[in-house]
Coordinates of C-alpha atoms in Angstrom, one line a residue:
E119 CA 2.0 -0.7 25.5
G120 CA -0.1 -3.8 25.8
M121 CA 0.1 -5.3 22.4
P122 CA -0.6 -9.0 22.1
Q123 CA 2.5 -11.0 22.2
T124 CA 2.1 -14.4 20.6
L125 CA 0.6 -15.9 17.4
S126 CA -2.4 -17.5 18.9
S127 CA -5.3 -17.1 16.5
T128 CA -5.3 -18.4 13.0
S129 CA -7.8 -15.7 12.0
M130 CA -5.0 -13.2 11.6
F131 CA -3.6 -15.2 8.7
T132 CA -6.8 -15.2 6.6
P133 CA -6.6 -12.5 3.9
C134 CA -9.4 -10.3 5.0
G135 CA -12.3 -8.8 3.1
F136 CA -12.9 -11.2 0.3
S137 CA -16.6 -10.8 -0.6
P138 CA -17.2 -12.4 -4.0
H139 CA -20.0 -10.1 -5.3
L140 CA -18.2 -6.9 -4.6
H141 CA -15.3 -7.9 -6.7
T142 CA -14.5 -4.7 -8.5
S143 CA -10.8 -5.0 -9.3
K144 CA -10.0 -1.4 -8.3
E145 CA -6.3 -1.0 -7.7
D146 CA -5.1 1.6 -5.3
E147 CA -1.5 2.6 -4.8
Q148 CA -0.1 4.0 -1.6
G149 CA 3.6 4.5 -1.4
G150 CA 4.4 1.8 -4.0
L151 CA 2.0 -0.7 -2.4
I152 CA -0.7 -2.0 -4.7
F153 CA -4.0 -2.9 -3.1
Q154 CA -7.0 -4.7 -4.6
D155 CA -10.3 -4.6 -2.7
G156 CA -8.4 -3.5 0.4
N157 CA -5.9 -6.4 0.2
L158 CA -2.2 -5.8 -0.4
T159 CA -1.4 -7.7 -3.6
S160 CA 2.0 -6.6 -4.7
A161 CA 4.8 -4.0 -4.2
S162 CA 8.5 -3.4 -4.6
L163 CA 10.7 -4.9 -2.0
D164 CA 11.6 -1.4 -0.8
A165 CA 8.0 -0.4 -0.3
L166 CA 7.3 -3.6 1.6
I167 CA 10.3 -3.0 3.9
Q168 CA 9.1 0.6 4.5
H169 CA 5.6 -0.8 5.3
L170 CA 7.2 -3.0 8.1
I171 CA 8.7 0.0 9.8
P172 CA 6.8 1.5 12.7
T173 CA 6.7 5.3 13.2
T174 CA 5.4 7.4 16.1
D175 CA 1.8 6.9 14.9
Y176 CA 1.9 3.8 12.8
Y177 CA 2.4 0.1 13.6
P178 CA 2.1 -2.7 10.9
E179 CA -0.7 -5.2 11.2
K180 CA 0.3 -8.5 12.9
A181 CA -0.6 -10.6 9.8
Y182 CA 1.5 -8.3 7.6
I183 CA 4.5 -8.7 9.9
F184 CA 4.3 -12.5 9.9
T185 CA 3.7 -12.7 6.2
F186 CA 6.6 -10.4 5.3
L187 CA 9.1 -11.8 7.7
L188 CA 8.2 -15.3 6.5
S189 CA 8.5 -14.6 2.8
S190 CA 11.1 -11.8 2.7
R191 CA 13.9 -14.4 3.1
L192 CA 13.3 -15.4 -0.5
F193 CA 14.6 -12.0 -1.5
I194 CA 16.9 -10.8 1.2
E195 CA 18.6 -12.4 4.2
P196 CA 17.2 -11.7 7.6
H197 CA 20.4 -9.9 8.9
E198 CA 20.3 -7.7 5.8
L199 CA 16.6 -7.0 6.3
L200 CA 17.1 -6.1 10.0
S201 CA 20.0 -3.9 9.0
R202 CA 17.9 -2.0 6.5
V203 CA 15.0 -1.7 9.0
C204 CA 17.4 -0.2 11.6
H205 CA 19.0 2.2 9.2
K206 CA 15.6 3.5 8.1
C207 CA 14.4 4.0 11.7
I208 CA 17.6 5.9 12.5
E209 CA 17.0 8.1 9.5
Q210 CA 13.3 8.7 10.1
Q211 CA 13.5 9.2 13.8
R212 CA 16.8 11.2 13.6
L213 CA 18.4 8.9 16.1
D214 CA 21.8 10.2 15.0
D215 CA 21.1 13.7 16.1
P216 CA 23.4 14.9 18.9
V217 CA 20.3 15.9 20.9
L218 CA 17.4 13.4 20.8
D219 CA 13.7 14.5 20.6
K220 CA 12.7 12.5 23.8
A221 CA 9.0 13.1 23.5
R222 CA 9.0 11.8 20.0
I223 CA 11.2 8.8 20.7
R224 CA 8.9 7.8 23.6
K225 CA 6.2 7.4 21.1
F226 CA 8.3 5.4 18.7
G227 CA 10.2 3.3 21.3
P228 CA 7.5 0.9 22.3
K229 CA 6.6 0.2 18.7
I230 CA 10.1 -0.7 17.5
L231 CA 10.5 -2.8 20.7
Q232 CA 7.3 -4.5 19.9
L233 CA 8.4 -5.3 16.3
L234 CA 11.7 -6.7 17.5
T235 CA 9.9 -8.8 20.1
E236 CA 7.5 -10.3 17.5
W237 CA 10.4 -11.1 15.3
T238 CA 12.4 -12.9 18.0
E239 CA 9.3 -14.8 19.2
T240 CA 8.2 -16.0 15.8
F241 CA 11.5 -16.6 14.1
P242 CA 14.0 -17.2 16.9
Y243 CA 16.3 -19.2 14.6
D244 CA 17.1 -15.9 12.7
F245 CA 18.8 -14.7 15.8
Q246 CA 21.3 -17.5 16.0
E247 CA 23.4 -15.1 14.0
E248 CA 25.7 -12.6 15.8
R249 CA 24.9 -9.9 13.3
M250 CA 21.2 -10.1 14.1
I251 CA 21.8 -9.6 17.8
G252 CA 24.2 -6.7 17.0
H253 CA 21.6 -4.8 15.0
L254 CA 19.0 -5.4 17.8
K255 CA 21.2 -4.1 20.5
D256 CA 22.4 -1.2 18.5
M257 CA 18.8 -0.1 17.9
I258 CA 17.9 -0.3 21.6
H259 CA 21.1 1.5 22.7
R260 CA 20.0 4.4 20.6
I261 CA 16.6 4.8 22.1
A262 CA 17.5 3.8 25.6
P263 CA 18.7 7.2 26.8
C264 CA 15.1 8.4 26.5
D265 CA 13.6 5.9 28.9
E266 CA 15.1 3.7 31.5
A267 CA 12.5 1.0 30.8
Y268 CA 13.9 0.3 27.4
W269 CA 17.1 -1.3 28.9
K270 CA 14.9 -3.6 31.0
K271 CA 12.8 -4.5 28.0
M272 CA 15.9 -5.3 26.0
N273 CA 17.3 -7.6 28.7
Q274 CA 14.0 -9.3 29.0
L275 CA 13.8 -9.8 25.2
L276 CA 17.4 -11.2 25.0
Q277 CA 16.8 -13.5 28.0
T278 CA 13.6 -14.9 26.6
L279 CA 15.4 -15.4 23.2
N280 CA 18.3 -17.2 24.8
Q281 CA 16.1 -19.5 26.7
K282 CA 14.1 -20.3 23.5
L283 CA 17.3 -20.9 21.5
A284 CA 18.8 -23.1 24.2
A285 CA 15.6 -25.2 24.5
L286 CA 15.5 -25.6 20.7
S287 CA 19.1 -26.5 20.4
H288 CA 18.8 -28.9 23.3
G289 CA 15.9 -30.6 21.5
Q290 CA 17.9 -30.8 18.3
E291 CA 20.8 -32.4 20.1
G292 CA 18.5 -35.0 21.5
I293 CA 17.2 -35.8 18.1
V294 CA 20.7 -36.0 16.6
K295 CA 21.7 -38.3 19.3
I296 CA 18.8 -40.6 18.7
S297 CA 19.3 -40.5 14.9
A298 CA 22.9 -41.6 15.4
A299 CA 21.9 -44.4 17.7
V300 CA 19.2 -45.5 15.2
S301 CA 21.2 -45.5 12.0
D302 CA 23.6 -48.1 13.4
K303 CA 20.7 -50.4 14.1
L304 CA 19.0 -49.8 10.8
V305 CA 21.0 -52.4 8.9
A306 CA 21.4 -54.6 11.9
F307 CA 18.8 -57.2 10.6
K308 CA 19.2 -58.8 7.3
S309 CA 17.3 -61.8 8.6
K310 CA 15.1 -62.6 11.5
P311 CA 16.8 -61.5 14.8
P312 CA 17.3 -63.8 17.8
S313 CA 14.3 -64.2 20.1
I314 CA 15.9 -61.8 22.6
Q315 CA 14.6 -58.9 20.5
R316 CA 11.8 -57.2 22.5
E317 CA 8.7 -56.5 20.6
I318 CA 6.2 -53.6 20.9
L319 CA 3.5 -55.6 22.7
S320 CA 6.0 -56.4 25.5
V321 CA 6.7 -52.7 25.9
C322 CA 3.2 -51.4 25.6
S323 CA 0.1 -53.6 25.0
D324 CA -2.5 -50.8 25.3
P325 CA -3.3 -49.1 22.0
Y326 CA -4.5 -45.9 23.8
T327 CA -1.2 -45.6 25.6
L328 CA 0.8 -46.1 22.5
A329 CA -1.2 -43.6 20.5
Q330 CA -0.6 -41.0 23.3
Q331 CA 3.1 -41.6 23.4
L332 CA 3.3 -41.3 19.6
T333 CA 1.5 -38.0 20.0
H334 CA 4.2 -37.0 22.5
V335 CA 6.9 -37.7 20.0
E336 CA 5.1 -35.8 17.2
L337 CA 4.5 -32.7 19.2
E338 CA 8.0 -32.7 20.6
R339 CA 9.4 -32.9 17.0
L340 CA 7.0 -30.3 15.6
S341 CA 7.9 -27.8 18.3
H342 CA 11.4 -27.6 16.8
I343 CA 10.4 -26.7 13.3
G344 CA 10.7 -23.0 12.6
P345 CA 8.1 -21.5 10.2
E346 CA 10.9 -20.2 8.0
E347 CA 12.0 -23.8 7.2
F348 CA 8.9 -24.2 4.9
V349 CA 10.1 -21.3 2.8
Q350 CA 13.8 -22.1 3.0
A351 CA 13.1 -25.5 1.6
F352 CA 12.2 -23.9 -1.7
V353 CA 14.8 -21.1 -2.0
H354 CA 15.8 -20.6 -5.6
K355 CA 17.9 -17.9 -7.1
D356 CA 16.1 -14.5 -7.0
P357 CA 15.9 -13.4 -10.6
L358 CA 16.7 -9.8 -9.7
D359 CA 19.9 -10.8 -8.1
G360 CA 21.7 -13.2 -10.3
T361 CA 24.9 -13.4 -8.2
K362 CA 23.8 -15.4 -5.2
T363 CA 21.1 -17.5 -3.7
C364 CA 19.9 -16.4 -0.3
F365 CA 21.1 -19.0 2.3
S366 CA 23.2 -20.8 -0.3
E367 CA 25.7 -21.7 2.5
Q368 CA 23.1 -24.0 4.1
K369 CA 19.4 -24.7 3.6
K370 CA 18.3 -24.3 7.2
T371 CA 15.7 -27.1 7.1
S372 CA 17.2 -29.7 9.4
N373 CA 14.2 -30.0 11.8
L374 CA 11.9 -30.4 8.9
E375 CA 14.1 -33.2 7.5
A376 CA 14.4 -34.9 10.9
Y377 CA 10.6 -34.9 11.1
V378 CA 10.2 -36.6 7.7
K379 CA 12.8 -39.2 8.8
W380 CA 10.8 -39.9 11.9
F381 CA 7.7 -40.6 9.7
N382 CA 9.7 -43.1 7.7
R383 CA 11.0 -44.8 10.8
L384 CA 7.6 -45.3 12.2
C385 CA 6.4 -46.9 8.9
Y386 CA 9.3 -49.3 9.0
L387 CA 8.9 -50.0 12.7
V388 CA 5.2 -51.0 12.1
A389 CA 6.2 -53.3 9.2
T390 CA 9.1 -54.8 11.2
E391 CA 6.8 -55.5 14.2
I392 CA 4.3 -57.3 12.0
C393 CA 6.8 -59.4 10.0
M394 CA 8.9 -60.4 13.0
P395 CA 6.7 -63.0 14.9
A396 CA 7.1 -66.6 13.7
K397 CA 3.5 -67.5 14.3
K398 CA 0.6 -66.4 12.1
K399 CA -1.6 -65.8 15.1
Q400 CA 0.9 -63.5 16.7
R401 CA 1.3 -61.5 13.5
A402 CA -2.4 -61.1 13.2
Q403 CA -2.5 -59.9 16.8
V404 CA 0.2 -57.2 16.1
I405 CA -1.8 -56.1 13.0
E406 CA -5.0 -55.7 15.1
F407 CA -3.1 -53.9 17.8
F408 CA -1.7 -51.4 15.3
I409 CA -5.2 -50.9 13.8
D410 CA -6.4 -49.9 17.3
V411 CA -3.5 -47.6 17.8
A412 CA -4.2 -46.0 14.4
R413 CA -7.8 -45.5 15.2
E414 CA -6.9 -43.9 18.5
C415 CA -4.4 -41.6 16.7
F416 CA -7.3 -40.5 14.4
N417 CA -9.5 -39.7 17.5
I418 CA -6.7 -37.7 19.0
G419 CA -6.1 -35.7 15.8
N420 CA -2.7 -37.2 15.2
F421 CA -2.9 -37.7 11.5
N422 CA 0.9 -38.0 11.0
S423 CA 1.3 -41.1 13.1
L424 CA -2.0 -42.5 11.7
M425 CA -0.7 -42.1 8.1
A426 CA 2.7 -43.7 9.1
I427 CA 1.0 -46.7 10.6
I428 CA -1.3 -47.2 7.6
S429 CA 1.7 -46.8 5.2
G430 CA 3.6 -49.4 7.2
M431 CA 0.7 -51.9 7.0
N432 CA 0.5 -51.2 3.2
M433 CA 4.1 -52.0 2.5
S434 CA 4.3 -55.0 0.2
P435 CA 6.1 -57.3 2.6
V436 CA 3.2 -56.8 5.0
S437 CA 0.3 -56.7 2.6
R438 CA 1.4 -60.0 0.9
L439 CA 0.9 -62.0 4.1
K440 CA -2.5 -63.3 3.0
K441 CA -2.8 -66.0 5.6
T442 CA -2.0 -63.6 8.4
W443 CA -4.5 -61.0 7.1
S444 CA -7.2 -63.7 6.9
K445 CA -7.1 -64.0 10.7
V446 CA -7.6 -60.2 11.1
K447 CA -10.8 -58.4 11.6
T448 CA -10.2 -55.9 8.8
A449 CA -13.4 -53.8 8.9
K450 CA -11.8 -51.2 11.2
F451 CA -8.7 -51.1 9.0
F452 CA -10.7 -50.4 5.9
I453 CA -12.5 -47.5 7.6
L454 CA -9.1 -45.9 8.5
E455 CA -7.7 -46.6 5.0
H456 CA -10.7 -44.9 3.6
Q457 CA -10.0 -41.8 5.8
M458 CA -6.5 -41.6 4.4
D459 CA -7.4 -42.5 0.8
P460 CA -5.4 -40.3 -1.7
T461 CA -8.4 -40.0 -4.1
G462 CA -9.6 -36.5 -4.9
N463 CA -6.3 -35.0 -3.6
F464 CA -6.9 -36.7 -0.1
Y465 CA -10.5 -35.3 0.0
N466 CA -11.5 -37.5 3.1
Y467 CA -8.4 -36.6 5.0
R468 CA -8.7 -32.9 4.3
T469 CA -12.3 -33.0 5.5
A470 CA -11.2 -34.8 8.7
L471 CA -8.3 -32.3 9.2
R472 CA -10.7 -29.3 8.8
G473 CA -12.9 -30.9 11.5
A474 CA -10.0 -31.3 13.8
A475 CA -8.8 -27.8 13.1
H476 CA -12.3 -26.5 13.9
R477 CA -12.5 -28.5 17.1
S478 CA -9.1 -27.1 18.0
L479 CA -10.3 -23.4 17.7
T480 CA -13.2 -24.0 20.0
A481 CA -11.3 -26.3 22.4
H482 CA -11.5 -26.1 26.2
S483 CA -8.8 -28.6 26.9
N484 CA -5.3 -29.2 25.4
R485 CA -6.5 -32.6 24.4
E486 CA -9.1 -31.1 22.1
K487 CA -6.5 -28.7 20.7
I488 CA -4.3 -31.4 19.1
V489 CA -4.0 -31.2 15.4
I490 CA -1.0 -33.0 13.9
P491 CA -1.3 -32.8 10.1
F492 CA -0.1 -35.5 7.7
F493 CA 3.2 -33.7 7.3
S494 CA 4.5 -34.7 3.9
L495 CA 1.2 -33.6 2.4
L496 CA 1.4 -30.3 4.1
I497 CA 4.9 -29.8 2.6
K498 CA 3.6 -30.9 -0.8
D499 CA 0.8 -28.4 -0.7
I500 CA 3.2 -25.6 0.2
Y501 CA 5.6 -26.8 -2.5
F502 CA 2.8 -26.6 -5.2
L503 CA 1.7 -23.3 -3.9
N504 CA 5.3 -22.1 -4.3
E505 CA 5.8 -23.7 -7.7
G506 CA 2.4 -22.6 -9.0
C507 CA 2.9 -18.9 -8.7
A508 CA 5.9 -16.6 -9.4
N509 CA 7.6 -14.8 -6.4
R510 CA 7.8 -11.7 -8.5
L511 CA 5.5 -10.2 -11.1
P512 CA 6.8 -9.2 -14.6
N513 CA 7.3 -5.6 -13.3
G514 CA 9.7 -6.8 -10.7
H515 CA 7.2 -6.4 -7.8
V516 CA 6.9 -9.0 -5.1
N517 CA 3.8 -11.1 -5.6
F518 CA 2.4 -10.5 -2.1
E519 CA -0.9 -12.3 -2.8
K520 CA 1.0 -15.5 -3.0
F521 CA 2.7 -14.9 0.3
L522 CA -0.5 -14.2 2.1
E523 CA -1.7 -17.7 1.1
L524 CA 1.6 -19.2 2.1
A525 CA 1.4 -17.4 5.5
K526 CA -2.1 -18.7 6.0
Q527 CA -0.9 -22.3 5.6
V528 CA 2.3 -21.9 7.7
G529 CA 0.4 -19.8 10.3
E530 CA -2.1 -22.5 10.9
F531 CA 0.7 -25.0 11.4
I532 CA 2.4 -22.7 13.9
T533 CA -0.8 -22.6 16.0
W534 CA -0.9 -26.4 16.0
K535 CA 2.7 -26.9 16.9
Q536 CA 2.3 -24.7 20.0
V537 CA -0.1 -27.2 21.8
E538 CA 1.3 -28.6 25.0
C539 CA 1.0 -32.4 25.0
P540 CA -1.7 -33.3 27.6
F541 CA -0.6 -36.9 28.0
E542 CA 1.9 -38.1 30.6
Q543 CA 5.2 -39.2 29.0
D544 CA 6.3 -42.8 29.3
P545 CA 10.1 -42.7 28.8
N546 CA 10.3 -46.5 28.4
I547 CA 7.9 -46.5 25.4
I548 CA 9.3 -43.4 23.8
H549 CA 12.8 -44.8 24.0
Y550 CA 11.6 -48.0 22.3
L551 CA 9.9 -46.0 19.5
H552 CA 13.2 -44.2 18.8
T553 CA 15.7 -47.0 19.2
A554 CA 14.1 -50.4 18.5
P555 CA 16.0 -51.9 15.6
I556 CA 14.1 -52.0 12.3
F557 CA 14.5 -54.0 9.1
T558 CA 15.7 -52.5 5.9
E559 CA 13.4 -53.1 3.0
D560 CA 15.4 -56.3 2.1
G561 CA 15.2 -57.4 5.7
L562 CA 11.4 -57.0 5.6
Y563 CA 11.0 -59.1 2.5
L564 CA 13.2 -61.8 3.9
A565 CA 11.2 -61.9 7.1
S566 CA 8.0 -61.9 5.1
Y567 CA 9.0 -64.8 2.9
E568 CA 10.1 -66.8 5.9
S569 CA 6.7 -66.2 7.5
E570 CA 4.7 -67.1 4.4
S571 CA 6.7 -68.6 1.6
P572 CA 6.8 -67.0 -1.9
E573 CA 3.7 -67.5 -4.0
N574 CA 4.9 -66.8 -7.5
Q575 CA 8.0 -66.9 -9.6
T576 CA 8.8 -63.2 -9.1
E577 CA 8.7 -63.6 -5.3
K578 CA 10.8 -66.8 -5.5
D579 CA 13.4 -65.0 -7.6
R580 CA 13.5 -62.2 -5.2
W581 CA 13.8 -64.5 -2.2
K582 CA 16.7 -66.3 -3.8
S583 CA 18.6 -63.1 -4.6
L584 CA 18.1 -61.8 -1.1
R585 CA 19.4 -65.0 0.5

């Protein structure tokens, strides 16, 4: 059956059928599911699991599958969910009968295979667990006698899954290696380093190229973040199950955390590069260079690097360098700062992001598809959405309306993280971005005071204590 395979369009995540003037709040109930104006708003966990299970003549909507698989982990662990899905299928399709009803199973087979395929494609990390693979194989072994093709389909599915997991873990290992190399160098400078230290302009003097390489790093790191990490970051105890937290043994959010660390590193790298040169003219040159890089990031749609660069320039050891800034043409910088101004809950940035997202939907080239959101704000939005509404309603039902909104935000992110980077990679520059030594906060202040001596008593005291 030719069902679409990947999550490509964001439209599937928008809760459908909201028309403001027809808002009669009529509630319908079908099999324990509560609908309002045609939208599923709440249900018991059992009813939601039942709604996920395909039959000979039913297959759940794509948006439902994504939303439920994303949010269900707040209530039940994935292996337990898959186990329940398989048990119900075995019961409903009588897969335990000594003689199977082949005609019936040929109608059901493609649908259950499709569901398992979607699950493995969208949440591959769930299948790092042996138990998950066990349930998956058991299910297919039961239907396989009815059609040779099911074996082939299973092997294909497992092969694709293994490749995906191998690629993801390979990427993670690379990131871990880099992080280890970097943390040794973090504290390397308490004071200005010897002149052998390379600086960014000797590695890459072209702002366009640097913006493109930053975009490479961003997309590479984004590609490792599983959608479930956004939900797992906020797992609390489920009130209906006081005994254990789901995933208590480990919050599986390592890629998300690594990405936030990269943002912080880039801020400090920018500040380090600016505070390092001994001459005012050179420092001004570095500032102007980074302003151009930031502007190019904005044009590309790489808002995360843009925000990191601006944050680095706004760190006090950098912003206090009045004499240096007096040599800089600041008009361009103020335009960028205005774009990222936090006023009105980042109104300007959100407008720019919507523009980029729209461009991405109608894009003809990979270059126009790039949208890299300011990541910590995305996490904050999801956090507030999560804190602002209960997971369960007073009657114990799952608050599905909340999870549709969550799926909409995470779903958009998934679309963005799947973009292939259109720029050629420059290993030399990327290595520098990941490994160039950076100052600690104290190191930055020391370098800053050595460049332009302290102006007031507070700064003098600070300098004294640092030395």
